Coordinates of C-alpha atoms in Angstrom, one line a residue:
Chain A
M919 CA -32.4 20.8 -3.4
G920 CA -34.5 18.0 -1.9
S921 CA -33.4 14.5 -2.2
R922 CA -36.5 13.7 -4.4
S923 CA -35.2 15.9 -7.1
V924 CA -31.8 14.1 -7.0
F925 CA -33.5 11.1 -8.6
H926 CA -36.6 12.4 -10.4
T927 CA -34.4 13.8 -13.1
F928 CA -33.1 10.3 -13.8
K929 CA -34.6 10.1 -17.2
R930 CA -33.3 13.4 -18.4
D931 CA -29.8 12.6 -17.1
I932 CA -29.6 9.0 -18.3
H933 CA -26.4 9.6 -20.2
L934 CA -24.7 11.0 -17.1
W935 CA -25.9 8.2 -14.9
L936 CA -24.6 5.7 -17.4
M937 CA -21.2 7.4 -17.3
V938 CA -20.9 7.4 -13.6
F939 CA -22.5 4.0 -13.1
P940 CA -19.3 1.9 -13.4
A941 CA -17.5 4.0 -10.8
I942 CA -20.4 3.7 -8.4
I943 CA -20.5 -0.1 -8.8
V944 CA -16.7 -0.4 -8.2
I945 CA -16.9 1.8 -5.0
I946 CA -19.9 0.0 -3.6
L947 CA -18.4 -3.5 -4.3
F948 CA -14.8 -3.0 -3.3
N949 CA -15.1 -0.2 -0.7
Y950 CA -18.5 -0.4 1.0
I951 CA -19.0 -4.1 1.1
P952 CA -15.7 -4.6 3.0
M953 CA -16.9 -1.9 5.5
Y954 CA -20.1 -4.0 6.0
G955 CA -17.7 -6.9 6.6
I956 CA -16.1 -5.1 9.6
Q957 CA -18.6 -6.9 11.8
L958 CA -16.4 -9.9 11.4
A959 CA -14.3 -8.3 14.2
F960 CA -17.3 -9.0 16.5
R961 CA -18.1 -12.5 15.3
D962 CA -16.5 -15.9 14.9
F963 CA -15.5 -16.5 11.4
D964 CA -17.3 -19.4 9.9
F965 CA -16.2 -20.6 6.5
S966 CA -19.6 -22.0 5.6
K967 CA -21.5 -18.9 6.6
G968 CA -19.2 -16.2 5.1
L969 CA -18.4 -12.7 6.4
T970 CA -21.4 -12.0 8.4
G971 CA -22.9 -15.4 9.5
G972 CA -20.7 -16.5 12.4
E973 CA -21.6 -16.4 16.0
W974 CA -21.6 -13.0 17.7
R975 CA -18.7 -12.6 20.2
G976 CA -19.0 -8.9 21.0
L977 CA -15.7 -7.3 22.1
F978 CA -14.0 -10.7 22.7
Y979 CA -11.3 -10.3 20.1
F980 CA -10.6 -6.7 21.1
K981 CA -10.0 -7.9 24.7
Q982 CA -7.8 -10.7 23.4
F983 CA -5.7 -8.2 21.6
M984 CA -5.4 -5.8 24.5
D985 CA -4.5 -8.7 26.9
S986 CA -1.9 -10.2 24.5
F987 CA 1.7 -9.9 25.5
L988 CA 2.5 -8.2 22.2
F989 CA 0.1 -5.4 22.7
T990 CA 2.4 -2.8 24.3
D991 CA 5.3 -3.6 21.9
L992 CA 3.0 -3.3 18.9
M993 CA 1.6 0.0 20.0
K994 CA 5.0 1.4 21.0
N995 CA 6.6 0.4 17.6
T996 CA 3.7 1.7 15.6
F997 CA 3.6 5.1 17.3
L998 CA 7.3 5.5 17.4
I999 CA 7.8 4.8 13.7
S1000 CA 4.8 6.9 12.7
F1001 CA 5.7 9.9 14.9
T1002 CA 9.3 9.9 13.9
S1003 CA 8.3 9.7 10.2
I1004 CA 6.0 12.7 10.7
I1005 CA 8.3 14.8 12.9
V1006 CA 11.3 14.4 10.6
G1007 CA 9.6 13.7 7.3
F1008 CA 6.8 16.2 7.3
P1009 CA 8.9 19.5 7.3
A1010 CA 11.4 18.1 4.7
P1011 CA 9.3 18.7 1.5
I1012 CA 8.3 22.2 2.8
L1013 CA 11.9 23.2 3.1
L1014 CA 12.7 21.6 -0.3
A1015 CA 9.9 23.5 -1.9
L1016 CA 11.1 26.8 -0.4
V1017 CA 14.6 26.0 -1.8
L1018 CA 13.5 25.0 -5.2
N1019 CA 11.2 28.1 -5.4
Q1020 CA 14.3 30.3 -5.0
I1021 CA 16.0 29.0 -8.1
R1022 CA 15.7 31.7 -10.8
R1023 CA 17.2 29.9 -13.8
K1024 CA 14.5 27.9 -15.5
K1025 CA 16.8 25.2 -16.7
M1026 CA 18.4 24.7 -13.3
K1027 CA 15.0 24.6 -11.7
N1028 CA 13.8 22.0 -14.2
L1029 CA 16.8 19.8 -13.7
M1030 CA 16.4 20.0 -9.9
Q1031 CA 12.7 19.1 -10.1
T1032 CA 13.2 16.2 -12.4
T1033 CA 15.9 14.9 -10.1
V1034 CA 14.0 15.2 -6.8
Y1035 CA 10.9 13.6 -8.2
L1036 CA 12.9 10.7 -9.6
P1037 CA 13.1 8.4 -6.6
H1038 CA 9.3 8.4 -6.2
F1039 CA 9.1 6.2 -9.3
I1040 CA 11.3 3.5 -7.8
S1041 CA 9.2 0.7 -6.4
I1042 CA 9.3 -0.2 -2.7
I1043 CA 10.9 -3.6 -3.4
V1044 CA 13.6 -2.0 -5.4
L1045 CA 14.2 0.6 -2.7
V1046 CA 14.5 -2.0 0.0
G1047 CA 16.6 -4.1 -2.4
M1048 CA 18.9 -1.0 -2.8
L1049 CA 19.2 -0.6 1.0
N1050 CA 20.0 -4.3 1.2
V1051 CA 22.8 -4.3 -1.3
L1052 CA 24.2 -0.9 -0.3
L1053 CA 24.1 -1.4 3.5
S1054 CA 24.9 -5.1 3.7
P1055 CA 27.9 -5.5 6.2
E1056 CA 29.7 -8.1 4.1
T1057 CA 29.3 -6.9 0.5
G1058 CA 27.8 -3.4 0.7
I1059 CA 29.7 -0.2 0.0
V1060 CA 28.2 1.6 3.0
G1061 CA 29.2 -1.2 5.4
Y1062 CA 32.7 -1.1 3.9
L1063 CA 33.1 2.7 4.2
M1064 CA 31.8 2.6 7.8
K1065 CA 34.4 0.0 8.7
S1066 CA 37.2 1.9 7.0
I1067 CA 36.4 5.1 8.9
G1068 CA 36.2 3.2 12.2
L1069 CA 32.5 3.0 12.8
G1070 CA 32.7 -0.7 13.4
D1071 CA 30.4 -3.3 12.0
I1072 CA 26.9 -2.3 13.0
N1073 CA 24.6 -4.1 10.6
L1074 CA 22.3 -1.3 9.7
L1075 CA 19.7 -3.6 8.4
A1076 CA 19.5 -5.9 11.4
S1077 CA 20.0 -3.7 14.4
T1078 CA 17.2 -2.5 16.6
S1079 CA 18.8 0.9 17.1
T1080 CA 19.2 1.7 13.4
F1081 CA 15.9 0.4 12.0
I1082 CA 14.0 3.6 12.4
P1083 CA 16.7 6.0 11.1
V1084 CA 17.2 3.8 8.0
Y1085 CA 13.5 3.6 7.5
V1086 CA 12.9 7.4 7.9
I1087 CA 15.9 8.7 6.0
S1088 CA 15.3 6.4 3.0
D1089 CA 11.6 7.5 3.1
I1090 CA 12.6 11.1 2.9
W1091 CA 15.1 10.3 0.1
Q1092 CA 12.3 8.6 -1.9
H1093 CA 9.3 10.9 -1.3
C1094 CA 10.5 14.3 -0.2
G1095 CA 10.7 15.6 -3.8
W1096 CA 7.4 14.3 -4.8
N1097 CA 5.6 15.6 -1.8
S1098 CA 7.1 19.1 -2.4
I1099 CA 5.1 19.4 -5.6
I1100 CA 2.0 20.5 -3.8
Y1101 CA 3.9 23.2 -1.9
L1102 CA 5.5 24.4 -5.1
A1103 CA 2.1 24.6 -6.6
A1104 CA 0.9 26.6 -3.7
L1105 CA 3.9 28.9 -4.0
S1106 CA 3.3 29.5 -7.7
T1107 CA 0.0 31.1 -6.8
V1108 CA 1.6 33.9 -4.7
D1109 CA 0.9 37.3 -6.3
P1110 CA 4.2 38.5 -8.0
Q1111 CA 3.3 42.0 -6.9
L1112 CA 4.0 41.0 -3.4
Y1113 CA 7.6 40.2 -4.3
D1114 CA 7.9 43.5 -6.3
S1115 CA 6.7 45.7 -3.5
S1116 CA 8.8 43.9 -0.9
K1117 CA 11.8 44.5 -3.1
I1118 CA 11.0 48.2 -3.2
D1119 CA 10.9 48.1 0.6
G1120 CA 14.4 46.7 0.6
A1121 CA 13.6 43.2 1.8
S1122 CA 16.3 40.6 1.3
R1123 CA 15.5 37.2 -0.1
W1124 CA 15.7 35.6 3.3
Q1125 CA 13.0 38.0 4.4
T1126 CA 10.8 37.2 1.4
I1127 CA 10.9 33.6 2.3
R1128 CA 10.2 34.3 5.9
Y1129 CA 7.4 36.8 5.4
I1130 CA 5.9 36.0 2.0
D1131 CA 6.6 32.4 1.0
F1132 CA 6.2 30.6 4.3
P1133 CA 2.9 32.3 5.3
A1134 CA 1.6 31.5 1.8
L1135 CA 2.2 27.8 2.5
I1136 CA 0.5 27.7 5.9
P1137 CA -3.1 26.6 4.8
T1138 CA -1.6 23.8 2.7
I1139 CA 0.7 22.8 5.5
V1140 CA -2.2 22.6 8.0
I1141 CA -4.4 20.5 5.7
L1142 CA -1.6 18.1 4.8
F1143 CA -0.7 17.8 8.5
I1144 CA -4.2 16.9 9.5
L1145 CA -4.3 14.3 6.7
S1146 CA -1.0 12.8 7.8
M1147 CA -2.2 12.6 11.4
G1148 CA -5.3 10.8 10.1
N1149 CA -3.1 8.1 8.7
I1150 CA -0.7 8.0 11.7
L1151 CA -1.0 4.3 12.3
S1152 CA -1.3 3.0 8.8
T1153 CA 1.9 4.4 7.3
G1154 CA 4.3 2.2 5.4
F1155 CA 3.0 -1.3 5.9
E1156 CA 4.7 -2.5 2.7
K1157 CA 8.1 -1.0 3.4
I1158 CA 8.2 -2.0 7.0
F1159 CA 7.1 -5.5 6.0
L1160 CA 9.9 -5.8 3.5
M1161 CA 12.6 -4.3 5.8
Q1162 CA 11.7 -6.8 8.6
N1163 CA 14.1 -9.6 9.6
S1164 CA 14.3 -11.7 12.6
L1165 CA 16.9 -9.4 14.2
N1166 CA 15.1 -6.1 13.9
L1167 CA 11.6 -7.6 14.6
P1168 CA 11.5 -6.3 18.2
V1169 CA 11.3 -2.7 16.8
S1170 CA 9.8 -3.4 13.4
E1171 CA 6.7 -5.3 14.2
V1172 CA 3.8 -2.9 13.8
I1173 CA 0.0 -3.3 13.9
A1174 CA -0.3 -3.5 10.1
T1175 CA 2.3 -6.2 9.7
Y1176 CA 0.8 -8.1 12.6
V1177 CA -2.6 -8.0 11.1
Y1178 CA -1.2 -9.5 7.9
K1179 CA 0.6 -12.3 9.7
I1180 CA -2.4 -13.2 12.0
G1181 CA -5.0 -12.8 9.3
I1182 CA -3.6 -13.8 5.9
V1183 CA -0.8 -16.1 7.0
S1184 CA -2.4 -17.9 9.9
N1185 CA -6.1 -17.5 9.0
Q1186 CA -7.3 -16.1 12.3
F1187 CA -9.7 -13.8 10.4
S1188 CA -11.8 -12.5 13.3
Y1189 CA -8.9 -11.7 15.5
A1190 CA -7.0 -9.9 12.7
S1191 CA -10.2 -7.9 11.7
A1192 CA -10.5 -6.7 15.3
I1193 CA -6.9 -5.5 15.4
G1194 CA -7.3 -3.8 12.0
L1195 CA -10.5 -2.1 13.3
F1196 CA -8.7 -1.0 16.4
N1197 CA -6.0 0.6 14.2
T1198 CA -8.6 2.4 12.1
L1199 CA -10.3 3.8 15.2
I1200 CA -7.1 5.3 16.5
N1201 CA -6.5 6.9 13.2
F1202 CA -10.0 8.4 13.3
V1203 CA -9.4 9.8 16.8
F1204 CA -6.2 11.4 15.6
L1205 CA -7.9 12.8 12.5
F1206 CA -10.8 14.4 14.4
A1207 CA -8.6 15.7 17.2
M1208 CA -6.2 17.4 14.8
N1209 CA -9.1 18.7 12.8
A1210 CA -10.7 20.2 15.9
I1211 CA -7.4 21.7 17.1
S1212 CA -6.6 23.3 13.8
K1213 CA -10.2 24.6 13.4
K1214 CA -9.7 26.5 16.7
A1215 CA -6.2 27.6 16.2
S1216 CA -6.1 28.6 12.5
N1217 CA -9.7 28.3 11.1
T1218 CA -8.5 25.7 8.6
S1219 CA -10.1 22.3 8.7
L1220 CA -11.1 19.4 6.5
F1221 CA -14.7 19.2 7.7
Chain B
M434 CA 17.4 40.1 -12.9
G435 CA 18.9 43.0 -14.8
G436 CA 18.2 46.0 -12.6
S437 CA 18.4 44.4 -9.1
R438 CA 21.3 45.4 -6.9
I439 CA 23.5 42.7 -5.6
N440 CA 24.6 43.3 -2.0
G441 CA 26.4 41.1 0.5
S442 CA 23.2 39.5 1.8
E443 CA 22.2 38.5 -1.8
I444 CA 25.6 37.0 -2.5
L445 CA 25.6 34.9 0.7
F446 CA 22.0 33.8 -0.2
R447 CA 23.1 32.7 -3.6
I448 CA 26.1 30.7 -2.3
V449 CA 24.0 29.0 0.3
L450 CA 21.3 28.2 -2.2
F451 CA 23.8 26.8 -4.7
M452 CA 25.4 24.6 -2.0
M453 CA 22.1 23.3 -0.9
C454 CA 21.0 22.5 -4.4
T455 CA 24.3 20.7 -5.1
L456 CA 23.9 18.7 -1.9
I457 CA 20.4 17.7 -2.7
F458 CA 21.2 16.8 -6.3
L459 CA 24.2 14.6 -5.4
S460 CA 22.4 12.8 -2.5
I461 CA 19.7 11.7 -4.9
I462 CA 21.7 11.1 -8.0
Y463 CA 24.8 9.4 -6.5
P464 CA 23.1 6.3 -5.1
L465 CA 21.4 5.8 -8.5
Y466 CA 24.6 6.3 -10.4
F467 CA 26.4 4.0 -8.0
I468 CA 24.0 1.2 -8.8
V469 CA 24.6 1.7 -12.5
I470 CA 28.4 1.4 -12.2
A471 CA 28.1 -1.4 -9.7
S472 CA 26.0 -3.5 -12.1
I473 CA 28.8 -3.7 -14.6
S474 CA 31.8 -3.9 -12.2
D475 CA 33.5 -6.7 -10.4
S476 CA 31.5 -7.4 -7.2
T477 CA 34.6 -7.9 -5.1
L478 CA 35.9 -4.4 -6.1
V479 CA 32.5 -2.9 -5.4
S480 CA 32.3 -4.4 -1.9
T481 CA 35.8 -3.2 -1.0
G482 CA 35.1 0.4 -1.9
K483 CA 37.2 0.4 -5.1
V484 CA 34.3 1.3 -7.3
L485 CA 33.1 4.8 -6.3
F486 CA 33.1 7.0 -9.4
M487 CA 34.0 4.8 -12.4
P488 CA 33.1 1.2 -13.2
K489 CA 36.1 -1.2 -12.9
N490 CA 36.7 -4.6 -14.5
I491 CA 33.7 -4.1 -16.6
S492 CA 31.7 -7.2 -17.3
F493 CA 28.1 -7.8 -18.3
F494 CA 27.8 -11.1 -16.6
G495 CA 25.0 -9.9 -14.3
Y496 CA 22.9 -8.7 -17.3
D497 CA 23.7 -11.9 -19.1
Q498 CA 22.3 -14.0 -16.3
I499 CA 19.2 -11.7 -16.1
L500 CA 18.5 -12.1 -19.8
Q501 CA 18.5 -15.9 -19.3
D502 CA 16.2 -15.9 -16.3
D503 CA 12.7 -16.9 -17.3
R504 CA 11.2 -15.6 -14.0
I505 CA 12.1 -12.1 -14.9
W506 CA 10.6 -12.3 -18.3
V507 CA 7.4 -13.9 -17.1
G508 CA 7.2 -11.2 -14.4
Y509 CA 7.9 -8.5 -17.0
R510 CA 5.2 -9.8 -19.4
N511 CA 2.7 -10.0 -16.6
T512 CA 3.5 -6.6 -15.2
I513 CA 3.3 -5.0 -18.7
F514 CA -0.1 -6.6 -19.3
Y515 CA -1.4 -5.6 -15.8
T516 CA -0.1 -2.1 -16.1
F517 CA -1.6 -1.4 -19.5
A518 CA -4.9 -3.2 -19.0
G519 CA -5.2 -1.8 -15.5
T520 CA -4.5 1.8 -16.5
L521 CA -6.9 1.5 -19.4
V522 CA -9.7 0.3 -17.1
N523 CA -8.8 3.0 -14.5
L524 CA -9.1 5.7 -17.1
L525 CA -12.3 4.3 -18.7
V526 CA -14.0 4.3 -15.3
T527 CA -12.5 7.4 -13.7
L528 CA -12.7 9.9 -16.5
P529 CA -16.4 9.6 -17.3
A530 CA -17.3 9.6 -13.6
A531 CA -15.2 12.7 -13.0
Y532 CA -16.9 14.4 -16.0
V533 CA -20.3 13.6 -14.6
L534 CA -19.4 14.8 -11.1
S535 CA -18.1 18.1 -12.6
R536 CA -21.5 18.9 -14.2
R537 CA -23.4 21.3 -11.9
E538 CA -26.7 20.4 -13.5
F539 CA -26.3 16.8 -12.3
P540 CA -28.4 16.8 -9.1
A541 CA -26.9 13.6 -7.5
R542 CA -23.4 14.9 -7.7
R543 CA -23.0 16.1 -4.1
F544 CA -24.4 12.9 -2.7
I545 CA -22.2 10.6 -4.9
M546 CA -19.1 12.7 -4.3
L547 CA -19.7 12.4 -0.5
A548 CA -20.1 8.6 -0.8
F549 CA -16.8 8.5 -2.7
V550 CA -14.9 10.8 -0.4
I551 CA -15.8 8.8 2.7
T552 CA -13.9 5.8 1.3
M553 CA -10.7 7.9 1.5
F554 CA -10.9 8.0 5.2
F555 CA -12.6 4.8 6.1
N556 CA -12.2 1.3 4.8
G557 CA -13.0 -2.2 5.8
G558 CA -9.5 -3.2 6.4
L559 CA -7.3 -6.0 5.0
I560 CA -9.2 -9.0 6.3
P561 CA -12.8 -8.2 5.2
T562 CA -11.4 -7.1 1.8
Y563 CA -9.4 -10.3 1.4
L564 CA -12.4 -12.5 2.3
L565 CA -14.5 -10.5 -0.2
M566 CA -12.0 -11.1 -3.0
K567 CA -12.1 -14.8 -2.2
D568 CA -15.9 -14.9 -2.3
L569 CA -15.8 -13.2 -5.6
H570 CA -13.3 -15.7 -6.9
L571 CA -10.9 -13.0 -7.9
T572 CA -7.9 -14.3 -6.0
N573 CA -5.4 -16.1 -8.1
T574 CA -6.7 -14.6 -11.3
L575 CA -5.3 -11.8 -13.4
W576 CA -8.5 -9.8 -12.8
M577 CA -7.3 -9.1 -9.4
F578 CA -4.8 -6.7 -10.8
I579 CA -7.3 -4.9 -13.0
L580 CA -10.8 -4.7 -11.5
P581 CA -10.7 -4.0 -7.8
F582 CA -10.1 -0.4 -6.7
C583 CA -10.0 0.8 -10.4
V584 CA -11.2 4.2 -9.2
N585 CA -8.8 6.2 -7.0
V586 CA -10.9 8.8 -5.4
F587 CA -8.1 11.3 -5.0
Y588 CA -7.3 11.2 -8.8
L589 CA -11.1 11.4 -9.4
I590 CA -11.2 14.6 -7.5
I591 CA -8.2 16.0 -9.5
A592 CA -10.0 15.1 -12.7
R593 CA -13.3 16.5 -11.6
S594 CA -11.7 19.9 -10.6
F595 CA -9.9 19.9 -14.0
F596 CA -13.2 19.4 -15.9
E597 CA -14.9 22.0 -13.8
S598 CA -12.3 24.7 -14.5
S599 CA -11.6 23.9 -18.2
L600 CA -15.1 23.2 -19.5
P601 CA -17.2 26.3 -19.0
S602 CA -20.9 25.4 -18.9
E603 CA -21.6 27.7 -21.9
L604 CA -19.5 25.2 -24.0
Y605 CA -21.9 22.4 -23.3
E606 CA -25.0 24.6 -23.7
A607 CA -23.8 25.6 -27.2
A608 CA -23.2 22.0 -28.1
A609 CA -26.5 20.9 -26.6
I610 CA -28.4 23.3 -28.9
D611 CA -26.7 21.6 -31.8
G612 CA -28.1 18.3 -30.5
C613 CA -25.1 17.0 -28.8
S614 CA -25.6 14.6 -25.9
H615 CA -23.4 14.5 -22.8
F616 CA -21.9 11.3 -24.1
A617 CA -20.9 12.8 -27.4
F618 CA -19.7 16.0 -25.7
F619 CA -17.5 14.0 -23.4
I620 CA -15.9 12.1 -26.3
K621 CA -15.7 14.9 -28.8
V622 CA -15.0 18.0 -26.6
A623 CA -14.0 17.1 -23.1
L624 CA -11.4 14.4 -23.8
P625 CA -9.6 16.2 -26.5
L626 CA -9.3 19.3 -24.3
S627 CA -7.9 17.2 -21.4
K628 CA -4.7 15.8 -22.7
A629 CA -2.6 17.2 -19.8
L630 CA -5.0 15.8 -17.3
I631 CA -5.2 12.4 -18.9
S632 CA -1.4 12.1 -19.0
V633 CA -1.0 13.1 -15.3
I634 CA -3.7 10.7 -14.1
G635 CA -2.6 8.0 -16.5
L636 CA 0.9 8.3 -15.2
Y637 CA -0.2 8.1 -11.6
Y638 CA -2.2 4.9 -12.3
L639 CA 0.6 3.5 -14.5
V640 CA 3.3 3.9 -11.8
G641 CA 0.9 2.4 -9.2
H642 CA 0.4 -0.7 -11.3
W643 CA 4.0 -1.0 -12.3
N644 CA 5.2 -0.8 -8.6
D645 CA 2.3 -2.8 -7.1
F646 CA 3.5 -5.8 -5.2
F647 CA 0.8 -5.9 -2.5
T648 CA -1.7 -7.5 -4.8
G649 CA 0.7 -10.3 -5.8
L650 CA 1.7 -10.8 -2.2
I651 CA -1.8 -11.2 -0.7
Y652 CA -4.0 -12.5 -3.5
I653 CA -1.9 -14.5 -5.9
R654 CA -0.4 -17.9 -5.3
D655 CA 0.3 -19.0 -8.9
N656 CA 3.8 -18.2 -9.9
K657 CA 2.8 -17.8 -13.6
L658 CA 0.6 -14.9 -12.6
Q659 CA 3.1 -13.1 -10.4
P660 CA 4.1 -9.5 -11.4
L661 CA 7.6 -8.4 -11.7
Q662 CA 7.8 -6.9 -8.3
I663 CA 7.2 -10.3 -6.6
V664 CA 10.0 -11.8 -8.8
L665 CA 12.2 -8.9 -7.7
R666 CA 11.4 -9.6 -4.1
D667 CA 12.6 -13.2 -4.5
I668 CA 15.8 -12.1 -6.2
L669 CA 16.6 -9.0 -4.2
L670 CA 15.4 -9.8 -0.7
S671 CA 15.0 -13.6 -0.5
N672 CA 18.4 -14.1 -2.2
Q673 CA 17.0 -16.5 -4.8
V674 CA 19.4 -15.1 -7.3
F675 CA 20.0 -18.0 -9.6
Q676 CA 17.0 -19.7 -11.1
N677 CA 18.3 -23.2 -11.3
G678 CA 19.6 -23.4 -7.8
A679 CA 23.2 -22.9 -9.0
G680 CA 25.0 -21.4 -6.1
A681 CA 23.4 -23.7 -3.7
G682 CA 25.9 -26.5 -4.4
G683 CA 29.4 -26.6 -2.9
N684 CA 31.5 -25.7 -5.9
A685 CA 29.2 -23.2 -7.5
G686 CA 28.9 -21.4 -4.1
G687 CA 31.8 -19.1 -4.3
Y688 CA 31.3 -18.4 -7.9
A689 CA 27.6 -17.7 -7.4
Q690 CA 28.1 -15.4 -4.4
K691 CA 30.6 -13.4 -6.3
Y692 CA 28.1 -12.6 -9.0
A693 CA 25.0 -12.5 -6.8
D694 CA 25.4 -8.9 -6.0
Q695 CA 26.2 -7.9 -9.6
I696 CA 22.9 -9.6 -10.6
K697 CA 21.0 -7.7 -8.0
Y698 CA 22.4 -4.4 -9.1
G699 CA 21.5 -5.3 -12.7
V700 CA 18.0 -6.4 -11.7
I701 CA 17.4 -3.1 -10.0
I702 CA 18.3 -1.3 -13.2
V703 CA 16.4 -3.6 -15.6
S704 CA 13.2 -3.3 -13.6
T705 CA 13.3 0.4 -12.9
L706 CA 14.5 1.8 -16.3
P707 CA 11.2 1.7 -18.2
I708 CA 9.3 3.8 -15.7
L709 CA 12.2 6.2 -15.3
M710 CA 12.3 6.7 -19.0
I711 CA 8.6 7.6 -19.4
Y712 CA 8.4 10.1 -16.6
P713 CA 10.6 13.1 -17.7
F714 CA 8.3 13.5 -20.7
L715 CA 5.3 14.0 -18.5
Q716 CA 7.0 15.9 -15.7
K717 CA 5.9 19.3 -17.0
Y718 CA 2.3 18.4 -16.4
F719 CA 2.7 17.4 -12.7
E720 CA 2.7 20.8 -11.1
K721 CA -0.2 21.9 -13.3
G722 CA -2.1 18.8 -12.4
V723 CA -1.6 19.1 -8.7
L724 CA -2.4 22.8 -8.8
I725 CA -5.7 22.2 -10.5
G726 CA -6.6 19.3 -8.2
S727 CA -5.8 21.4 -5.1
V728 CA -8.1 24.3 -5.9
K729 CA -11.0 22.4 -4.3
G730 CA -10.0 19.6 -2.0

């Protein structure tokens, strides 16, 4: 279908165009115009001239970022938090879905599903608030219990060694159930005849998980893994930001929180845009790399 | 399960499964249960590990303070307004667009879809977006919570796949012969057939608005416009528990600190309860919704 015919039917499809028009406007205005504004990363921001009027500075702000003393720390923290989240957090919903899928009694399964989805509906503020009241060394129950079994008073919220574990574990607690939905949906499409015939062959339930359920999940797993690699550096700004305090800052300052501080708090718009763009580019590299690898290895890919 | 033989391996499997489920269940429910009992117990007993399974020295002082706190009610009112107005606009824009993009006879659909999907992977970043909102004079207005990003492309894809699979093209052809336009078909046929979809997408959007604090943090300066989540941040994380500065003064200090945690536990419950109450009614649609959406990514 040529691109001419896309638009020459305009009059015939006027109703359809009217119905899709608001969405097109919203996407252009709030998604594409900011992309056009990316050039701010290569210009000096000038209040009177707006997003695209300032003087052209080329890669100046990128150089400034790479030369800055924070650069290595920011990169290290961002990668460390992201990779730990993926390595520990990614398999969790797969395992959970395999477990939930084995529950035969409908009521039990429903109760379990309702329960594991529940934390997803708690806001990030409330979750971090919960961590604060529960883990606080003076008034929190976890702090008290740790003291009473002799683990000493590590302040879990303000220690550089516990920031990542607390972040990752609480993330799994909150989202593991919700993320398992998509795997459960994939499992529900498995042909029941497969189970029947495996039963006749004398397969145990361990074996059906190993040889039927798990292979059935692989395409979904691959796609979601590629997607999560594509967001490797942009995970969890809000939560990391809220969990930050002056004591854990050496391990909790990541690119996204730094962009917020440089850009929104101290108004260095061009510098912050450059750092943000740098972040996006790394995400892109990861996305394409993972996509290419998986295309070769398993013939599954996003594009 | 009637005819199946139960051998040793099957028994072991069931025991392991049962134990895993119990463990998962308790690790999710217990922290939530603990917050409920801590919110009505004496804070000193809570922090010394005396309150583990049952509330002790029950008092509703925390809730009493919360009820008197204007900030919470202003935040609540704002959030309820933003949530309902926002979700309504979300659905008004997303559903018709998804319907159009599900029509195979609409020639521009591939092109428009591609333009939408690109925004899932690439965006302008925080700073250009922030400056745009400023130029549009949306910052510090309630529109900030309602207009920008009122289409979520991922939900749009789910809705489009749903319309594709639940509205066979013969249905529209039959209606068109009777003189029905796309517009009338969408209102009279497509929407009534899509209650499951509307509730899933509606809930996704609703929860997003209810829990949104980013918008308030970045774009809103005026306290009167702040959503509940920002108020919660002040109370839960910045320790501004008492509105009138009680607790700052010498004498009030000990008294305030004693109740500060009780108030925090109470605030967690007061702010989270509404959303937790809606969701079990819609839960049965989730899997269906995701399944439909995942047919074509």
